[in-house]
XYZ file of C-alpha atoms in Angstrom:
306
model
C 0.000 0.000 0.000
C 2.970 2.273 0.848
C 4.447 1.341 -2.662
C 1.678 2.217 -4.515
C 1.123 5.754 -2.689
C 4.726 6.659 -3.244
C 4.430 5.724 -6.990
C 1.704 8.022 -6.973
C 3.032 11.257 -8.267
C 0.923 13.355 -5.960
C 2.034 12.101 -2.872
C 5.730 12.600 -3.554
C 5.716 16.029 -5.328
C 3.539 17.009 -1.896
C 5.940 15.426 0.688
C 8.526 17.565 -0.988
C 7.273 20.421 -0.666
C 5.963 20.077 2.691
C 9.552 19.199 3.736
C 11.289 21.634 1.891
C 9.135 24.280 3.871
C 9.255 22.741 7.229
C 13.309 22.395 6.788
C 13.609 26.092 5.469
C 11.282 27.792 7.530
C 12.658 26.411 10.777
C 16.118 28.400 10.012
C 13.902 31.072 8.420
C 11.999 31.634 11.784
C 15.693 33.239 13.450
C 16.509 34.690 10.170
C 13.083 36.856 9.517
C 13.460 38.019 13.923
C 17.015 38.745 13.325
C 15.869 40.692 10.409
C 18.454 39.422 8.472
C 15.322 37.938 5.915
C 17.293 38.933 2.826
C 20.612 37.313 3.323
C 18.122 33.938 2.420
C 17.826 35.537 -1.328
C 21.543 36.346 -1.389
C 22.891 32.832 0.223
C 20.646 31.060 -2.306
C 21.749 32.750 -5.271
C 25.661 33.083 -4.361
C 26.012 29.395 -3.434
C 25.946 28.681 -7.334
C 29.433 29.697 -7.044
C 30.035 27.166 -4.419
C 28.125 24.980 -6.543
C 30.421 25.438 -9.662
C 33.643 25.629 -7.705
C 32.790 22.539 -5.898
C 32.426 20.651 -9.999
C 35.427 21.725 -11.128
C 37.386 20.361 -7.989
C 35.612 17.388 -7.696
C 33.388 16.852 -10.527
C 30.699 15.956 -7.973
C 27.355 17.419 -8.686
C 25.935 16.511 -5.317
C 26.389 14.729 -2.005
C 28.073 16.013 1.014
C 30.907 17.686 -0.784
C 28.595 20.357 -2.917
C 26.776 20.457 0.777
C 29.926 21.970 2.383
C 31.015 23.969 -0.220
C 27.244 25.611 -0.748
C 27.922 26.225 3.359
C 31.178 27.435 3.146
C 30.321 29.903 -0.007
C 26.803 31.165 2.147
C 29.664 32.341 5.115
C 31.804 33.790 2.556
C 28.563 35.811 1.336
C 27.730 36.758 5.066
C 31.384 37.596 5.830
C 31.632 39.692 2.605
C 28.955 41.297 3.739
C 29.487 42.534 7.250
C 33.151 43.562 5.983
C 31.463 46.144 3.392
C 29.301 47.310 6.099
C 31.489 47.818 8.601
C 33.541 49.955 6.576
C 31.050 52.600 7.120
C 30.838 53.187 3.713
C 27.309 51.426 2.484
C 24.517 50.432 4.747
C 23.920 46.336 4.914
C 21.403 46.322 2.777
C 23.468 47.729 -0.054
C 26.147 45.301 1.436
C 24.232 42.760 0.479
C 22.872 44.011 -2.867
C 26.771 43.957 -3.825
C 27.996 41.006 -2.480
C 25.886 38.265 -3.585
C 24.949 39.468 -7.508
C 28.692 39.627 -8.024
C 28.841 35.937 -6.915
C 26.024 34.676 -8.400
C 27.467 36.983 -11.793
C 31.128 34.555 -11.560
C 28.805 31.450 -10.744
C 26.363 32.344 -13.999
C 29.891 32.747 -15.977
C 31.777 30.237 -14.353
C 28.988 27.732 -15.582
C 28.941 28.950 -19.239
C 32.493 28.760 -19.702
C 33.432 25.089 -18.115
C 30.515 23.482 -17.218
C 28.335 24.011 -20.635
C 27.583 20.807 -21.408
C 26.892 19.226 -17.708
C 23.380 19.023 -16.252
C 24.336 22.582 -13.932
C 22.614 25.759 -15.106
C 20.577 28.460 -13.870
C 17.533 27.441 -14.719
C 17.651 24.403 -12.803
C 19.695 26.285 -9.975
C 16.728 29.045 -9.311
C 13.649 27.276 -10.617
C 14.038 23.439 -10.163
C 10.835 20.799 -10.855
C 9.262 19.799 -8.870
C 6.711 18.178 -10.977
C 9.555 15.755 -11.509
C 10.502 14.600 -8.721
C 8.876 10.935 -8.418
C 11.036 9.882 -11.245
C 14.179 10.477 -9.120
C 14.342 7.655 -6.683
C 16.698 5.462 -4.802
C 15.775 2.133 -3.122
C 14.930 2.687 0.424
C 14.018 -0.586 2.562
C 12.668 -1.797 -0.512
C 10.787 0.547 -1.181
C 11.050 3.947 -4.049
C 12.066 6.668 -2.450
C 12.031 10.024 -3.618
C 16.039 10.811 -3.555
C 14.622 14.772 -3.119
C 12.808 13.311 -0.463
C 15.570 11.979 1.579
C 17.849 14.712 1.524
C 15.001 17.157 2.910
C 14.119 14.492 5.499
C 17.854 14.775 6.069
C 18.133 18.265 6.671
C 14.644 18.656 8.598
C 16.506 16.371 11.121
C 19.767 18.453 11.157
C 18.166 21.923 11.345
C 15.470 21.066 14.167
C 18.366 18.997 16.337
C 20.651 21.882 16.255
C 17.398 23.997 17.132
C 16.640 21.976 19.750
C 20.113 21.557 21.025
C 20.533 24.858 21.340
C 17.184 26.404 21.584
C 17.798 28.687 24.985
C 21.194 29.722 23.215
C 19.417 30.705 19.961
C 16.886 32.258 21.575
C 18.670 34.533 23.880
C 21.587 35.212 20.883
C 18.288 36.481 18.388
C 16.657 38.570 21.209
C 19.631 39.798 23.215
C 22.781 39.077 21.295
C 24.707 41.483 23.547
C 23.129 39.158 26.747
C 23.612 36.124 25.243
C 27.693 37.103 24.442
C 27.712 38.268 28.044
C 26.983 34.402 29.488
C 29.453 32.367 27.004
C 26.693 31.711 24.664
C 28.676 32.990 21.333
C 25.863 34.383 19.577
C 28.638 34.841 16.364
C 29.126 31.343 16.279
C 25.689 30.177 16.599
C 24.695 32.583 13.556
C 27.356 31.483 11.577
C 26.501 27.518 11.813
C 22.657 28.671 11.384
C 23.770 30.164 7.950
C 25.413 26.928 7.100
C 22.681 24.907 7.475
C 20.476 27.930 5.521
C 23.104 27.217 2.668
C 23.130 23.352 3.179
C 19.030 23.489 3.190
C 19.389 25.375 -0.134
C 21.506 22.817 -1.927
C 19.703 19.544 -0.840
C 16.335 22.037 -2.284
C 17.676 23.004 -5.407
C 17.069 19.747 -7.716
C 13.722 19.795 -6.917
C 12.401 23.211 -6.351
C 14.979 25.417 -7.335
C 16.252 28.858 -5.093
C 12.829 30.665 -5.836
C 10.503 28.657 -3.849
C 13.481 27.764 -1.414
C 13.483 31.509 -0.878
C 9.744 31.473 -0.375
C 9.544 28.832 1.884
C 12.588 29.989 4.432
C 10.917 33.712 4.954
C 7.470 33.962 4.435
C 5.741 30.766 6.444
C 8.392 32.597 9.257
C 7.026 35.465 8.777
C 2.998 34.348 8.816
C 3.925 32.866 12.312
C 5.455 36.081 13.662
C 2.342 38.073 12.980
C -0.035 35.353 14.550
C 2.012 34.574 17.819
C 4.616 36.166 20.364
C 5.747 32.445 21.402
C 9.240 31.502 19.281
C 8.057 27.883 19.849
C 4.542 28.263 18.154
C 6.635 29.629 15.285
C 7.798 26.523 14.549
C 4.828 24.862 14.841
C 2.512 27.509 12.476
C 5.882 27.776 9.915
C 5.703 24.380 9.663
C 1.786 23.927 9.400
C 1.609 27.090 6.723
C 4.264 25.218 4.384
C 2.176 22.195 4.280
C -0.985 23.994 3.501
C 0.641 25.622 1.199
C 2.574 22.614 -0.812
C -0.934 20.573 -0.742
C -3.251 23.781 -1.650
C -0.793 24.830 -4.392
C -0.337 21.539 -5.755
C -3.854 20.858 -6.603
C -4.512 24.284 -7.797
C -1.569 24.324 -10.281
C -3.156 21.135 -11.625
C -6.105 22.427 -11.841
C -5.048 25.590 -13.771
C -2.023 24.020 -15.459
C 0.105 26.028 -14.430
C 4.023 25.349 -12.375
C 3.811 23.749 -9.490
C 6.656 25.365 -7.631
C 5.448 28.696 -8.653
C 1.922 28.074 -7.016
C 2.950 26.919 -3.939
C 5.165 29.938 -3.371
C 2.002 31.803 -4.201
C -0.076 29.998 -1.742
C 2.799 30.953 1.183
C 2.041 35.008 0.138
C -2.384 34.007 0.318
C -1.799 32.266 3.967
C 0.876 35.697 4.954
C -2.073 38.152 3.558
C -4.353 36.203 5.377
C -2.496 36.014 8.685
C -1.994 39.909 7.639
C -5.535 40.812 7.724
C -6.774 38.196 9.975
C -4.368 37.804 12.658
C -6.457 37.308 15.987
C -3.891 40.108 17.927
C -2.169 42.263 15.386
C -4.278 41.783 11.748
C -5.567 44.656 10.255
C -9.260 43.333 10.647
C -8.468 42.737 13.927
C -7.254 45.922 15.006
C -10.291 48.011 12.855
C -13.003 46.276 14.620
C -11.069 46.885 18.292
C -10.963 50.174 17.447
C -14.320 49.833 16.357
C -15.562 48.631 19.237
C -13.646 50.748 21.654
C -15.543 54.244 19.666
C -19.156 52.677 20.129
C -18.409 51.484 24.038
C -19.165 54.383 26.143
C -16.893 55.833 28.331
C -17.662 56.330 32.278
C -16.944 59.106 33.672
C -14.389 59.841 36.551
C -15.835 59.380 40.008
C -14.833 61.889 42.472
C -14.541 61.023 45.956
């Protein structure tokens, strides 16, 4: 019965999804309170330099090697980064709107120039397929396994056991870095091996759904949560629900307009964050109209003097 679900194409392209955004939005949730949301965008595009380097040393096009070089290039990015901005001269924003086209520009070239004829190129690098992804399998006690399947299993493991290894640490370093530096914690550290797993997640995503929707899934289920609840715990939990609305919702709507799968899913992420925008039971707009609603048409006592 198993067999015959998994050889279903729905099922797989689904469970991919679903684990791509429960992986990526559990790193996303310290990344969007950090507000440090956009070094996701430039991580996942700069690691195609990684990605290339990685080839022409080793001619590997995955596995763990292309893992730790993706990791190593997404602290290169960071570190490039921070040095521009702490020269005083551009803000980290710009920093980062320098650092990580230029890297993604050598990857792009890099790719055309000695890697034209291998299966490596930007189109699979920022869009992926999704769609495809039941064809790709690897026998897994006897049964077909999705191989895009394993790896995000993989890396939901890694990412929520270093959360929950260090969840007081992370917490404390994203709230109160200065705090957290003060009781031995290393808050540097700690955001450096987060950004290595961001970079990791991104890799073991890209075959099947590409930078795009990798992009989608770390920030925006993260940022859903954080207008629905104060608790960094329940983050998890509504990141995590949100991406698998989203990869089941968006599958069966892009089949039913024919239309990319990836591409709907990241849509459905932006319908649940308007949603949790307007809706949000403490801080949605709707919310907060009919409070103050309510508060005009309730009347007001006045003072008693005694």
């Amino acid at each position: 019965m198993i067999a015959e679900l998994l050889t279903d194409t729905a099922l797989p392209i689904i469970l991919v999804g679903a684990m791509v955004g429960i992986a990526s939005s559990a790193v996303g949730t310290f990344l969007v309170l950090r507000g440090n949301s956009m070094l996701t965008d430039a991580i996942s595009h700069s690691i195609v330099f990684g990605i290339v380097i990685v080839w022409l040393l080793t001619k590997q096009q995955s596995g763990p090697v292309q893992l730790i070089g993706a990791a190593l290039t997404g602290l290169l990015t960071v570190l490039l980064t921070e040095a521009l901005a702490n020269t005083k001269r551009v803000k980290q924003d710009a920093a980062i709107g320098l650092v990580f086209p230029a890297l993604f520009s050598i990857g792009v070239l890099l790719l055309n120039v000695y890697a034209n004829d291998v299966h490596i190129d930007t189109h699979t690098v920022l869009l992926g397929e999704i769609g495809f992804v039941w064809l790709d399998t690897i026998d897994l006690f006897g049964l077909p396994i999705p191989q895009a399947l394993v790896s995000m299993s993989i890396m939901t493991l890694l990412n929520y056991a270093f959360i929950g290894l260090f969840y007081k640490e992370l917490k404390l370093a994203t709230f109160d870095p200065a705090l957290a530096k003060t009781f031995g914690f290393m808050p540097t550290i700690l955001f450096y091996v987060l950004l290595m797993l961001t970079s990791s997640t991104a890799v073991a995503a890209f075959d099947a759904v590409g930078a795009v929707l990798f992009i989608a899934f770390a920030i925006v289920p993260a940022s859903a949560a954080y207008l629905l609840t104060d608790r960094l715990w329940m983050m998890f939990i509504i990141g995590a629900l949100i991406s698998i609305a989203s990869s089941i919702s968006g599958y069966y709507l892009a089949v039913y307009l024919n239309v990319s799968i990836g591409g709907m899913m990241a849509v459905m992420t932006g319908v649940f964050l308007i949603l949790a925008f307007l809706l949000g039971p403490r801080y949605g707009l709707a919310t907060q109209l009919l409070k103050r609603r309510r508060d005009r048409q309730s009347p007001v006592e006045p003072p008693v003097n005694l």
